[in-house]
């Protein structure tokens, strides 16, 4: 089994949307879902650019679906190519993750005889504004008349919501089609240009219908000959990082968009592919990652690494990572705590520059966080639960689920009370600093972030029972609303407060001038001292929140480990679930990884088992963390089974799971559970430590770790583990408890 190939050997319309998501192509700037060239019912044809958000009146800002340039209709002898109504043979469709190319090949039994078709497409990794398509058409039985209609289509919406003005449409003398439009509220200019051509003599006409412009190519191809059609497209927007410091006008965006395309046209598909594939090759080679002995897990880890390259910007610190990456409009393109807790560790230890950019994005959201705190009567930095563009503020929709019978909409409280994200961000800042020693980042961003998030906690507490408590929150488990003293939130807040104490004497002068740091420190210290941290009860269980153990126990086996999530809602309403000992996802157990030092091994194991039984894993964030913590509790086989489930979230059998996009947290979690769970990767007192264990069924694994400028390869198999230095200075590290110099 080739670990770098995702494939489909039979066209099944049921899989259209899932394949669009998991096989999407992108480069961190933009992403194109892997929609088939010809249209099908049920498809979700999205092209997305990181940072292009728009908020229609009364709705929150969301990533706007851009004009489509993937649609391409082929007609042979007057018959439209369509895989549902016609006979298709020798079908194969793959995503070659090693090179970032999608390839579909088949033989179509048309009324004009058999036609061999091959479709290849990329989103260039080297020329970030460019997408490219190449179609090879070979009539096998007779000479044939072929027509191809392709262009740019702005008849696109985000599931019905229109974000763009009516476009200006143009065809230039050199056959370049152009389409310019603006987001309706946020005023982002977008230009799309494309050029279609063929390697055999052809006739080209231009047509247009509402919000679109097309090139229609017709040609005759002899039996056995191959006609190669090519379409290159460029996207540019006024939000591009190239214009970050300027007030750019639409003409410049259009001009640059045309220029990007002209540069690409000088190369053509093959050269664009070669250059982009070379860059992909370097990406794979720089940090080897492999699980041996288990093909599925090995494919999953490659899949994760592929998407981790597609989802994060390579040069823009004004954008984050969406819950679906850029692979679909699900979760409106918003960034959650998913980034800091699940995804960031991969970048911290593999691509620290990307990790820094992502944290700088959070730094740039500080103003929003300060404003949000004020709005709710608090101080310090209360980070948006859902982040979008820098000036969008909190983008968590206030409307929750709809009761169809009454028409009432439940208020969504997450934006207001799912506050743990502030501590999660502070935690991630410290993790980054531990692994990189990047004092420059700390001076410019990190110390201020830690200070202001800690200060937030000192205002978010309430004096109760002679101590400080954190009341009325939603913890990671989103099936519980408005709870008091969620263990996860309280412990993470405590860690955040302690971090602020720790960094106080490193706070740079400019911050001392900006804030009354002495006053802040006093409040922070006092809060840390008096903050209530739920402790294990007589059974050794740390209550997930106040009163948890008094809730009714229920048999969860009916609802968990099934194909569908949310099954519990068939039997219980949301309010009834509040009264049950059931959870949506990993919650308290996450502390055993994040703040492992604060708990004994015995406590961890007991609580892991207790809470796992009560967790439905209805969120894709759940399995990877259970695998990670399971591995730490020496429950290696259980952890491996959980890991398998985490790996299945996107590439498993479930056909609809990824319709709206891949699950970026779970994808980050696949790496996290491997490196930090099975691999035991952590930093202890400034020293890198790994202590790999090998679960049953695996014969080995390897991953790389970048630590303070040195890149190390960690390899484990049944004979033991070793660490090799790939580049950078010598480092003293700990391998399975023993110190050694690499
Ligand atoms: C989970 C959250 C997560 C969000 C975005 C929700 O279903 O409960 O923890 O942040 O999805 O992935």
PDB file of N, CA and C in Angstrom, residues 687 712 723-725 729-735 738-742:
ATOM      1  N   UNK A 687      15.144  20.565  28.968  1.00  0.00           N
ATOM      2  CA  UNK A 687      15.790  19.491  28.202  1.00  0.00           C
ATOM      3  C   UNK A 687      14.743  18.680  27.439  1.00  0.00           C
ATOM      4  N   UNK A 712      16.152  16.668  15.035  1.00  0.00           N
ATOM      5  CA  UNK A 712      16.501  15.300  15.447  1.00  0.00           C
ATOM      6  C   UNK A 712      15.515  14.314  14.848  1.00  0.00           C
ATOM      7  N   UNK A 723      18.169   8.168  18.599  1.00  0.00           N
ATOM      8  CA  UNK A 723      17.966   9.557  18.179  1.00  0.00           C
ATOM      9  C   UNK A 723      19.159   9.966  17.324  1.00  0.00           C
ATOM     10  N   UNK A 724      18.865  10.521  16.136  1.00  0.00           N
ATOM     11  CA  UNK A 724      19.943  10.989  15.254  1.00  0.00           C
ATOM     12  C   UNK A 724      19.797  12.483  15.056  1.00  0.00           C
ATOM     13  N   UNK A 725      20.934  13.148  14.927  1.00  0.00           N
ATOM     14  CA  UNK A 725      20.881  14.592  14.665  1.00  0.00           C
ATOM     15  C   UNK A 725      20.899  14.805  13.157  1.00  0.00           C
ATOM     16  N   UNK A 729      23.147  22.218  16.030  1.00  0.00           N
ATOM     17  CA  UNK A 729      24.199  21.942  17.023  1.00  0.00           C
ATOM     18  C   UNK A 729      23.905  20.681  17.842  1.00  0.00           C
ATOM     19  N   UNK A 730      24.955  20.183  18.502  1.00  0.00           N
ATOM     20  CA  UNK A 730      24.778  19.063  19.442  1.00  0.00           C
ATOM     21  C   UNK A 730      23.784  19.442  20.521  1.00  0.00           C
ATOM     22  N   UNK A 731      23.044  18.439  21.005  1.00  0.00           N
ATOM     23  CA  UNK A 731      22.108  18.733  22.097  1.00  0.00           C
ATOM     24  C   UNK A 731      22.152  17.596  23.109  1.00  0.00           C
ATOM     25  N   UNK A 732      22.076  17.975  24.373  1.00  0.00           N
ATOM     26  CA  UNK A 732      21.919  16.930  25.389  1.00  0.00           C
ATOM     27  C   UNK A 732      20.417  16.685  25.544  1.00  0.00           C
ATOM     28  N   UNK A 733      20.045  15.438  25.426  1.00  0.00           N
ATOM     29  CA  UNK A 733      18.613  15.130  25.543  1.00  0.00           C
ATOM     30  C   UNK A 733      18.437  13.920  26.481  1.00  0.00           C
ATOM     31  N   UNK A 734      17.205  13.600  26.763  1.00  0.00           N
ATOM     32  CA  UNK A 734      16.927  12.410  27.571  1.00  0.00           C
ATOM     33  C   UNK A 734      16.195  11.411  26.689  1.00  0.00           C
ATOM     34  N   UNK A 735      16.743  10.202  26.600  1.00  0.00           N
ATOM     35  CA  UNK A 735      16.076   9.152  25.831  1.00  0.00           C
ATOM     36  C   UNK A 735      15.686   8.052  26.804  1.00  0.00           C
ATOM     37  N   UNK A 738      17.372   8.266  30.108  1.00  0.00           N
ATOM     38  CA  UNK A 738      18.845   8.389  30.200  1.00  0.00           C
ATOM     39  C   UNK A 738      19.321   9.600  29.407  1.00  0.00           C
ATOM     40  N   UNK A 739      20.252  10.356  30.025  1.00  0.00           N
ATOM     41  CA  UNK A 739      20.767  11.528  29.327  1.00  0.00           C
ATOM     42  C   UNK A 739      21.776  11.102  28.266  1.00  0.00           C
ATOM     43  N   UNK A 740      21.761  11.767  27.119  1.00  0.00           N
ATOM     44  CA  UNK A 740      22.807  11.522  26.128  1.00  0.00           C
ATOM     45  C   UNK A 740      22.987  12.749  25.258  1.00  0.00           C
ATOM     46  N   UNK A 741      24.161  12.863  24.658  1.00  0.00           N
ATOM     47  CA  UNK A 741      24.427  14.002  23.779  1.00  0.00           C
ATOM     48  C   UNK A 741      24.268  13.527  22.344  1.00  0.00           C
ATOM     49  N   UNK A 742      23.453  14.237  21.599  1.00  0.00           N
ATOM     50  CA  UNK A 742      23.238  13.839  20.199  1.00  0.00           C
ATOM     51  C   UNK A 742      24.020  14.792  19.313  1.00  0.00           C
TER      52      UNK A 742
END
